[in-house]
Coordinates of C-alpha atoms and ligand atoms in Angstrom, one line a residue:
M1 CA 132.2 101.2 111.8
S2 CA 134.3 103.9 110.4
N3 CA 137.7 102.0 110.8
I4 CA 136.3 98.6 109.4
K5 CA 137.0 97.9 105.6
P6 CA 134.0 98.4 103.4
E7 CA 134.1 94.6 102.5
D8 CA 134.1 93.5 105.9
F9 CA 131.3 95.7 106.9
F10 CA 129.4 94.4 104.2
K11 CA 129.8 90.9 105.5
N12 CA 128.6 92.2 108.9
V13 CA 125.5 93.5 107.2
I14 CA 125.0 90.2 105.8
S15 CA 125.6 88.1 108.7
H16 CA 123.5 90.6 111.0
S17 CA 120.7 90.2 108.6
K18 CA 120.9 86.4 109.1
E19 CA 121.4 86.5 113.0
Y20 CA 118.5 88.6 113.8
G21 CA 115.8 87.4 111.2
F22 CA 115.9 90.0 108.8
I23 CA 117.2 87.8 105.5
F24 CA 117.8 84.2 105.1
Q25 CA 119.3 82.5 102.1
S26 CA 116.5 80.7 100.1
S27 CA 116.1 77.1 100.7
E28 CA 119.1 77.4 102.7
I29 CA 118.7 73.8 104.0
Y30 CA 119.3 72.5 100.5
D31 CA 122.4 74.9 100.5
G32 CA 120.4 77.6 99.0
L33 CA 119.4 78.9 95.7
S34 CA 121.8 81.6 94.1
A35 CA 120.6 85.2 94.3
V36 CA 117.4 84.4 95.6
Y37 CA 116.5 85.3 99.4
D38 CA 113.8 84.9 102.0
Y39 CA 112.8 87.9 104.3
G40 CA 112.4 86.7 108.0
Q41 CA 110.2 88.0 110.8
L42 CA 111.9 91.3 111.1
G43 CA 112.9 91.8 107.4
T44 CA 109.4 91.4 106.3
E45 CA 108.2 94.2 108.7
L46 CA 110.9 96.5 107.8
K47 CA 110.1 95.7 104.0
K48 CA 106.4 96.4 104.4
N49 CA 107.0 99.5 106.2
I50 CA 109.2 100.9 103.7
R51 CA 106.6 99.7 101.0
D52 CA 103.9 101.5 102.9
Y53 CA 106.0 104.6 103.0
W54 CA 106.6 104.5 99.3
W55 CA 102.8 103.9 98.9
K56 CA 101.2 106.4 100.9
A57 CA 103.9 109.2 99.5
M58 CA 103.1 108.3 95.9
V59 CA 99.5 107.4 95.9
Q60 CA 98.0 108.6 99.3
L61 CA 99.5 112.2 98.9
N62 CA 98.9 112.8 95.3
E63 CA 95.3 113.1 94.3
N64 CA 96.2 112.4 90.6
I65 CA 98.0 108.9 91.3
V66 CA 96.3 105.8 91.8
G67 CA 97.5 102.2 92.6
I68 CA 96.9 98.8 90.9
D69 CA 98.1 95.3 91.4
A70 CA 98.6 93.6 88.0
S71 CA 99.2 89.8 87.7
I72 CA 102.8 88.5 87.3
F73 CA 101.6 86.3 84.2
M74 CA 100.7 88.4 81.3
H75 CA 100.1 87.6 77.5
P76 CA 103.0 86.7 75.9
T77 CA 102.5 89.1 73.4
T78 CA 103.2 91.9 76.0
W79 CA 106.7 91.2 76.0
K80 CA 107.1 91.2 72.2
A81 CA 105.5 94.5 72.1
S82 CA 107.5 95.8 74.9
G83 CA 110.9 94.7 73.0
H84 CA 111.8 92.2 76.1
V85 CA 111.7 89.1 73.9
D86 CA 114.2 90.8 71.2
A87 CA 116.2 93.0 73.2
F88 CA 116.3 92.2 77.3
N89 CA 119.7 90.6 76.8
D90 CA 123.1 90.5 78.5
P91 CA 126.3 89.7 76.7
L92 CA 127.7 86.3 78.0
I93 CA 131.1 84.8 77.8
D94 CA 132.1 81.3 79.0
N95 CA 135.7 80.3 80.2
K96 CA 136.3 76.8 78.5
D97 CA 138.6 75.7 81.4
S98 CA 136.5 76.8 84.4
K99 CA 133.4 76.4 82.7
K100 CA 132.2 79.6 84.4
R101 CA 129.7 81.9 82.7
Y102 CA 130.3 85.7 83.0
R103 CA 128.9 88.8 81.7
A104 CA 131.3 90.2 79.2
D105 CA 130.3 93.7 80.0
V106 CA 131.0 92.9 83.7
L107 CA 134.5 91.5 83.0
I108 CA 135.6 94.7 81.2
E109 CA 133.9 97.0 83.9
E110 CA 136.0 95.1 86.6
H111 CA 139.1 95.8 84.3
I112 CA 138.4 99.5 84.4
A113 CA 137.4 99.6 88.2
K114 CA 141.2 98.1 88.5
I115 CA 142.5 101.0 86.6
E116 CA 140.5 103.2 88.6
D117 CA 142.0 101.7 91.9
K118 CA 145.5 102.4 90.5
I119 CA 144.5 105.9 90.2
K120 CA 142.7 106.1 93.9
K121 CA 146.1 104.7 95.2
E122 CA 148.3 107.4 93.3
V123 CA 146.0 110.1 94.8
E124 CA 146.4 108.9 98.1
K125 CA 150.0 108.3 98.1
A126 CA 150.4 112.0 96.7
A127 CA 148.0 113.4 99.3
K128 CA 150.2 111.8 102.2
R129 CA 153.3 113.4 100.4
F130 CA 152.1 117.0 99.8
E131 CA 150.7 119.6 102.3
N132 CA 147.8 121.6 100.8
F133 CA 147.2 118.8 98.2
D134 CA 144.8 119.6 95.5
E135 CA 143.4 116.5 94.2
A136 CA 141.8 118.0 91.2
V137 CA 145.1 119.6 89.9
F138 CA 147.0 116.3 90.7
I139 CA 144.6 114.4 88.6
S140 CA 144.9 116.6 85.5
T141 CA 148.5 116.9 85.6
N142 CA 150.2 113.9 86.9
A143 CA 151.6 111.7 84.0
R144 CA 150.9 108.3 85.4
V145 CA 147.2 109.4 86.2
K146 CA 146.9 110.6 82.8
E147 CA 147.8 107.7 81.2
Y148 CA 145.5 105.6 83.3
Q149 CA 142.6 107.8 82.4
E150 CA 143.4 107.7 78.8
K151 CA 143.4 103.9 79.0
I152 CA 140.0 103.9 80.7
D153 CA 138.5 106.4 78.2
F154 CA 139.9 104.2 75.2
I155 CA 138.3 101.1 76.7
N156 CA 135.2 102.8 77.3
T157 CA 134.6 104.3 74.0
R158 CA 135.5 101.1 72.2
F159 CA 133.1 98.9 74.3
K160 CA 130.3 101.4 73.9
T161 CA 130.7 101.3 70.3
A162 CA 130.8 97.4 70.1
L163 CA 127.6 97.3 72.2
N164 CA 125.9 100.1 70.1
D165 CA 126.6 98.3 66.9
N166 CA 126.1 94.9 68.6
N167 CA 129.4 93.8 67.6
L168 CA 129.8 90.8 69.8
E169 CA 133.3 89.7 68.1
E170 CA 134.7 93.2 69.0
V171 CA 133.3 92.8 72.5
K172 CA 135.2 89.3 72.7
Q173 CA 138.4 91.1 71.1
I174 CA 138.5 93.9 73.8
I175 CA 138.4 91.1 76.5
V176 CA 141.5 89.3 74.5
D177 CA 143.3 92.5 74.0
L178 CA 142.7 93.5 77.6
E179 CA 144.2 90.0 78.7
I180 CA 141.4 89.7 80.9
V181 CA 141.8 86.0 82.7
D182 CA 139.2 84.3 84.3
P183 CA 139.2 84.7 88.3
I184 CA 138.9 81.0 89.0
S185 CA 140.9 79.4 86.4
G186 CA 143.5 82.4 85.5
S187 CA 142.8 81.2 82.0
R188 CA 142.2 83.3 78.8
N189 CA 140.5 80.4 77.1
W190 CA 137.2 82.0 76.2
T191 CA 134.3 81.2 74.0
D192 CA 132.7 83.7 71.8
V193 CA 130.3 86.2 73.2
R194 CA 126.5 85.6 72.9
Q195 CA 123.5 87.3 73.8
F196 CA 121.4 85.8 76.6
N197 CA 117.7 86.9 77.3
L198 CA 117.1 87.4 80.9
M199 CA 113.3 86.4 81.2
F200 CA 112.4 83.5 82.9
S201 CA 109.7 81.5 81.0
T202 CA 107.4 78.6 81.9
S203 CA 104.4 77.1 80.1
M204 CA 100.8 77.6 80.7
G205 CA 98.0 75.1 79.7
S206 CA 97.1 71.9 81.0
V207 CA 98.2 69.7 77.7
S208 CA 101.8 70.2 76.9
E209 CA 100.8 70.3 73.2
D210 CA 98.6 73.3 74.0
A211 CA 101.0 75.0 76.2
N212 CA 101.9 78.2 75.6
T213 CA 105.3 79.8 76.6
I214 CA 104.8 82.8 79.0
Y215 CA 107.2 85.0 81.0
L216 CA 107.7 85.8 84.4
R217 CA 107.6 89.7 84.2
P218 CA 111.0 91.2 84.2
E219 CA 109.4 94.6 85.5
T220 CA 106.1 95.5 86.7
A221 CA 105.8 98.5 84.4
Q222 CA 104.1 96.7 81.6
G223 CA 101.2 95.8 83.8
I224 CA 100.5 99.5 84.1
F225 CA 100.8 100.0 80.4
V226 CA 98.4 97.4 79.5
N227 CA 96.0 98.8 82.0
Y228 CA 96.2 102.4 81.3
L229 CA 93.1 103.0 79.5
N230 CA 91.1 100.7 81.9
V231 CA 92.0 102.9 85.0
Q232 CA 91.8 106.2 83.0
K233 CA 88.4 105.3 82.0
T234 CA 87.1 103.8 85.3
G235 CA 88.7 106.4 87.4
R236 CA 88.0 109.3 85.3
M237 CA 91.7 110.3 85.2
K238 CA 92.6 113.6 83.6
I239 CA 96.0 113.8 82.2
P240 CA 98.6 114.4 84.0
F241 CA 98.0 111.2 85.9
G242 CA 99.8 108.4 87.5
I243 CA 99.4 104.8 88.1
A244 CA 101.6 103.1 90.9
Q245 CA 102.4 99.6 91.7
T246 CA 104.4 97.4 93.7
G247 CA 105.3 93.9 92.9
K248 CA 107.4 90.9 92.1
A249 CA 109.9 91.1 89.3
F250 CA 112.0 88.2 87.9
R251 CA 115.3 88.5 85.9
N252 CA 117.7 85.6 85.3
E253 CA 120.6 87.6 86.2
I254 CA 124.1 86.1 85.3
V255 CA 126.1 88.1 87.6
A256 CA 124.1 87.9 90.7
R257 CA 126.1 89.1 93.8
Q258 CA 126.3 91.5 96.5
F259 CA 123.5 90.0 98.6
I260 CA 120.2 91.5 97.9
F261 CA 121.5 94.1 95.5
R262 CA 121.1 91.9 92.5
M263 CA 118.6 89.1 92.7
R264 CA 116.7 87.0 90.4
E265 CA 113.3 87.5 92.2
F266 CA 113.0 90.8 93.4
E267 CA 110.3 93.7 94.1
Q268 CA 109.9 96.8 92.2
M269 CA 107.8 100.0 93.3
E270 CA 107.0 101.5 90.0
M271 CA 104.8 104.7 89.0
Q272 CA 103.9 105.6 85.2
F273 CA 103.0 109.2 85.0
F274 CA 101.0 110.0 81.9
V275 CA 101.5 113.5 80.5
R276 CA 100.6 115.5 77.4
P277 CA 103.2 115.3 74.6
G278 CA 105.7 118.2 74.8
T279 CA 105.3 118.5 78.6
E280 CA 107.4 115.4 79.6
M281 CA 110.7 116.9 80.3
E282 CA 109.2 119.3 82.9
W283 CA 107.6 116.2 84.7
Y284 CA 110.8 114.3 84.1
E285 CA 112.5 117.2 86.1
H286 CA 109.9 117.3 88.5
W287 CA 109.8 113.5 89.3
K288 CA 113.7 113.3 89.5
Q289 CA 113.5 116.1 92.3
T290 CA 110.5 114.4 94.1
R291 CA 111.9 110.9 94.4
L292 CA 115.3 112.4 95.3
N293 CA 113.5 114.3 98.3
W294 CA 111.8 111.2 99.2
H295 CA 115.1 109.4 99.5
L296 CA 116.3 112.3 101.5
S297 CA 113.6 112.3 103.9
L298 CA 114.9 108.8 105.3
G299 CA 117.7 110.8 106.8
L300 CA 120.6 108.5 105.6
G301 CA 122.6 111.5 104.8
K302 CA 122.5 114.0 101.5
E303 CA 126.2 112.9 100.6
K304 CA 125.0 109.2 100.0
Y305 CA 122.8 110.2 97.1
R306 CA 123.9 111.4 93.7
F307 CA 122.3 111.7 90.2
H308 CA 123.7 109.6 87.3
D309 CA 122.4 111.0 83.9
H310 CA 122.4 108.3 81.2
L311 CA 124.2 109.6 78.2
K312 CA 123.5 106.5 76.1
L313 CA 119.6 106.2 76.2
A314 CA 117.4 102.9 75.6
H315 CA 115.7 103.1 72.4
Y316 CA 112.4 104.1 74.1
A317 CA 113.8 107.0 76.1
N318 CA 114.3 110.6 75.6
A319 CA 115.9 111.2 78.9
A320 CA 116.8 108.9 81.8
A321 CA 118.8 109.3 85.0
D322 CA 119.6 107.1 88.1
I323 CA 119.6 108.1 91.5
E324 CA 122.7 106.4 92.9
Y325 CA 123.2 105.3 96.7
E326 CA 126.6 104.8 98.1
F327 CA 126.4 101.0 99.0
P328 CA 129.4 99.7 101.1
F329 CA 130.7 98.5 97.6
G330 CA 130.4 102.0 96.1
F331 CA 127.9 104.1 94.4
K332 CA 125.3 102.1 92.5
E333 CA 121.8 102.7 91.1
L334 CA 119.0 102.8 93.6
E335 CA 116.1 104.0 91.3
G336 CA 115.6 104.9 87.7
I337 CA 113.7 108.0 86.5
H338 CA 113.0 107.5 82.8
S339 CA 111.2 109.5 80.2
R340 CA 109.8 106.7 78.0
T341 CA 108.1 108.7 75.5
D342 CA 104.9 107.1 73.9
F343 CA 107.0 104.0 72.9
D344 CA 105.4 101.6 75.1
L345 CA 101.8 102.6 74.6
K346 CA 102.4 102.9 70.9
Q347 CA 103.8 99.5 70.8
H348 CA 100.8 98.0 72.8
E349 CA 98.5 99.8 70.3
Q350 CA 100.4 98.2 67.3
F351 CA 100.6 94.7 68.8
S352 CA 97.1 94.5 70.2
G353 CA 95.2 96.4 67.4
K354 CA 93.3 98.6 70.1
K355 CA 93.6 102.3 70.4
L356 CA 95.2 103.6 73.6
Q357 CA 94.6 107.3 73.1
Y358 CA 93.5 109.8 75.6
F359 CA 91.0 112.5 74.6
D360 CA 92.3 115.7 76.1
P361 CA 89.2 118.0 76.6
E362 CA 91.3 121.1 77.1
L363 CA 93.0 120.7 73.6
N364 CA 89.8 118.9 72.0
Q365 CA 92.3 116.4 70.6
S366 CA 93.1 112.7 71.2
Y367 CA 96.9 111.5 71.6
V368 CA 98.9 108.8 72.8
P369 CA 100.2 110.2 76.0
Y370 CA 103.9 110.4 77.0
V371 CA 105.1 108.4 80.2
V372 CA 107.5 109.5 82.8
E373 CA 108.6 106.5 84.9
T374 CA 109.8 106.2 88.6
S375 CA 111.3 102.7 89.2
V376 CA 112.9 101.7 92.5
G377 CA 113.9 98.3 93.8
L378 CA 112.4 97.4 97.1
D379 CA 115.2 95.2 98.0
R380 CA 117.9 97.8 97.1
L381 CA 116.0 100.3 99.1
F382 CA 116.2 97.9 102.1
L383 CA 119.8 97.1 101.7
S384 CA 120.5 100.8 101.8
I385 CA 118.7 101.4 104.8
L386 CA 120.0 98.3 106.7
A387 CA 123.7 99.1 105.8
S388 CA 123.4 102.8 106.8
A389 CA 121.6 101.7 110.0
L390 CA 124.0 99.2 111.3
K391 CA 126.6 100.5 113.9
E392 CA 129.0 98.9 116.2
E393 CA 129.3 101.6 119.1
T394 CA 132.1 101.7 122.1
L395 CA 130.1 102.9 125.3
E396 CA 131.8 105.1 127.9
N397 CA 132.5 101.9 130.1
G398 CA 134.5 100.2 127.4
E399 CA 131.7 97.9 126.2
T400 CA 130.5 97.7 122.7
R401 CA 127.0 97.5 121.4
T402 CA 125.5 96.8 118.1
V403 CA 122.7 99.2 117.0
L404 CA 120.4 99.5 114.1
S405 CA 119.5 103.1 113.8
I406 CA 116.7 102.4 111.0
P407 CA 114.4 105.5 110.8
A408 CA 112.1 105.0 113.5
A409 CA 108.8 105.1 111.5
L410 CA 110.3 102.1 109.3
A411 CA 111.5 99.8 112.3
P412 CA 110.2 96.3 112.6
Y413 CA 109.1 97.0 116.1
K414 CA 108.2 100.5 117.1
A415 CA 108.7 99.7 120.8
A416 CA 109.5 96.9 123.3
I417 CA 107.9 96.7 126.6
F418 CA 109.8 95.0 129.7
P419 CA 108.4 94.3 133.1
L420 CA 111.6 95.0 135.3
V421 CA 111.2 91.7 137.2
K422 CA 108.8 88.5 136.6
K423 CA 106.8 89.1 139.6
D424 CA 105.0 91.6 142.1
G425 CA 102.4 92.4 139.2
L426 CA 104.9 93.9 136.9
P427 CA 104.4 91.4 134.2
E428 CA 100.4 92.0 134.3
L429 CA 100.8 95.7 133.9
A430 CA 103.3 95.5 131.2
E431 CA 101.0 93.1 129.2
S432 CA 98.0 95.5 129.9
I433 CA 100.1 98.3 128.3
M434 CA 101.1 96.1 125.3
K435 CA 97.3 95.2 124.8
D436 CA 96.4 98.9 124.5
L437 CA 99.3 99.7 122.3
K438 CA 99.4 96.7 119.9
F439 CA 96.2 98.0 118.1
D440 CA 98.4 101.0 116.8
F441 CA 101.9 99.6 116.7
N442 CA 103.9 96.4 116.1
I443 CA 105.3 96.1 119.9
A444 CA 107.8 93.4 121.3
Y445 CA 107.2 92.1 124.8
D446 CA 110.5 90.7 126.4
E447 CA 110.7 89.5 130.3
K448 CA 113.8 87.3 129.8
D449 CA 117.4 88.3 131.0
T450 CA 118.6 91.3 132.6
V451 CA 117.0 94.8 131.5
G452 CA 120.7 95.6 129.8
K453 CA 120.7 92.5 127.8
R454 CA 117.1 93.0 126.6
Y455 CA 118.1 96.7 125.5
R456 CA 121.0 95.3 123.6
R457 CA 118.7 92.7 122.0
Q458 CA 116.1 95.3 120.9
D459 CA 119.1 97.8 119.8
A460 CA 120.3 95.0 117.3
Y461 CA 116.5 94.6 116.0
G462 CA 116.3 98.6 115.5
T463 CA 113.6 99.0 118.0
P464 CA 113.5 102.9 118.7
Y465 CA 112.0 102.8 122.2
C466 CA 112.2 100.4 125.1
I467 CA 109.4 100.8 127.8
T468 CA 110.1 99.5 131.3
V469 CA 107.4 99.0 133.8
D470 CA 109.1 98.9 137.5
H471 CA 107.6 99.2 141.0
Q472 CA 107.2 103.0 140.7
S473 CA 105.0 102.2 137.7
L474 CA 102.5 100.6 140.0
E475 CA 102.2 103.6 142.2
D476 CA 102.3 106.5 139.9
K477 CA 101.3 105.0 136.4
T478 CA 104.5 106.0 134.9
V479 CA 107.0 104.1 133.1
T480 CA 110.8 104.7 131.7
V481 CA 111.2 105.0 128.1
R482 CA 114.6 104.4 126.8
H483 CA 115.6 105.8 123.3
R484 CA 117.7 103.6 121.1
D485 CA 120.2 106.1 119.5
T486 CA 120.9 108.4 122.6
M487 CA 120.4 105.7 125.4
L488 CA 118.8 108.5 127.4
Q489 CA 115.9 107.6 129.4
D490 CA 112.5 109.6 130.1
R491 CA 110.0 109.0 132.8
I492 CA 106.5 109.3 131.4
K493 CA 102.9 108.6 132.1
I494 CA 101.2 105.4 130.8
D495 CA 98.4 107.3 129.4
A496 CA 100.9 109.5 127.5
L497 CA 102.5 106.5 125.4
P498 CA 100.1 106.4 122.6
A499 CA 100.8 110.1 121.8
F500 CA 104.5 109.9 122.5
L501 CA 104.9 106.9 120.1
E502 CA 102.6 108.3 117.5
E503 CA 104.5 111.6 117.1
R504 CA 108.0 109.7 117.0
V505 CA 107.2 106.6 115.0
G506 CA 104.1 106.9 113.2
I507 CA 104.3 107.0 109.4
K508 CA 102.9 110.5 109.4
S509 CA 106.0 111.5 111.0
L510 CA 108.2 110.9 108.0
L511 CA 105.5 111.9 105.4
K512 CA 105.2 115.4 107.2
T513 CA 108.8 115.8 106.1
L514 CA 108.2 115.7 102.3
Ligands
LIG601 N1 110.6 99.7 84.4 C1 111.9 100.2 84.4 C2 112.9 99.2 85.2 O1 112.5 98.2 85.2 P1 115.4 99.0 85.7 O2 116.5 100.2 85.8 O3 115.7 97.8 85.1 O4 114.1 99.7 85.1 C3 114.5 99.5 88.0 O5 115.0 98.5 86.9 C4 115.1 99.3 89.4 O6 114.8 98.1 89.8 C5 116.5 99.3 89.6 O7 116.8 100.8 89.9 C6 116.8 98.5 90.8 O8 116.6 99.3 92.1 C7 115.6 97.7 90.5 N2 116.3 96.2 90.2 C8 116.5 95.9 88.8 N3 117.0 94.9 88.8 C9 117.2 94.3 90.1 C10 117.6 93.2 90.5 N4 118.1 92.0 89.8 N5 117.7 92.8 91.7 C11 117.4 93.8 92.6 N6 116.9 94.9 92.2 C12 116.7 95.3 91.0

């Protein structure tokens, strides 16, 4: 879909997701719940396959990493210790005319993005005018572009200083000075900026007077920190070792947009790697590269990924980077790699009054380990794979086909089986092949419509192989196997199907590339 505008392409991704049972709006019959989504029959399979691939790569392939499944509800003091009660905030501002609420930082970032767009347009104009156009030279010498760039730098510096100083009056003043208007009402009638905590709370206890306020976890990591010593002791783990976990996290995101990119209920896949103090930077670099390699193994294209090293660090980190992916709406954070020092464990020691130290037999010394964290959003990963996979192709005969080129090992169905016609014993043979294969692979069976239509349907689901049983199959026990991406066909023996599929769609085929 190279000649389609990115925003239109993104709309196609969303509508394809719905049309083929990948993702539905939550509670759609009640007009939906904002930024909450349900995974449908194909989406659930794809999501499970991505999660499995992550789990096997992190836990199964690493003898020193084990997995846990901690509860969503945790003792409320957990979130006091982690800093989430006091500091997990977004700066919010309301427009008094439209009564709409915005993230002040997003309003400012969008203003900056508009100036960046102006630079992009200047560059495009110049590139058309001059032969041998050198973009870098143009950007550093063109007066108008330099002026735009200076404006961006000035806003960025002022905004960062205001945030660092927690100076919310200054944040509002920036919005006023930039003459930012409410996109809905067009007015500049803004309230003051306030901090808004992103955690959802609920109460636990049967009688309201006794009920405790508890939170829905905003990250899975804390479930690992509070269990670190349980796992270390019972698993006899020696440093360095890791604890991995996948599970739901909840954030009351105010600017919840871009489909499943920013949700209020989402799934994280996190791993905390516990290391000897002083070795954390080595491990940080190790995990940055290892996680990037994992993403590259999906085959979505090297150019789609980049690192974004954080200059401004969270209070608990001494290094942090995002692995960004080029979504249809630009490069955005896909995964975070954070060197979290001993901050979390020390905080939990202090708030719980329990020692969380590790005795290092090599050093003959006890210490609180340092932690390097890898944290990826499963839904964002899903979106990156879906957006990269969706293609509209024009065939030689002029017809178009929609195909989802999902990495074969992650596809919801690994193969589809079709009897050519619904008679002459072909359905019976097709069903018996299905019966054999379904213990190892998720297989679709389809006998409706022409084979051409069935191919199109499976292309739209992302099924890598279509197996057709025809009259020749009855005679020589062979079938045709049609490849999703090339549309080429092979004739192969029915007996050879399990090995054929295992080699091409088994999760091992991906794991071996790591
Ligand atoms: N424990 C560290 C942590 O939670 P984070 O950068 O806030 O770090 C990690 O989140 C990852 O979780 C992000 O890189 C992103 O993929 C995913 N994520 C965060 N907020 C999200 C949201 N509202 N919707 C979907 N995914 C989200």
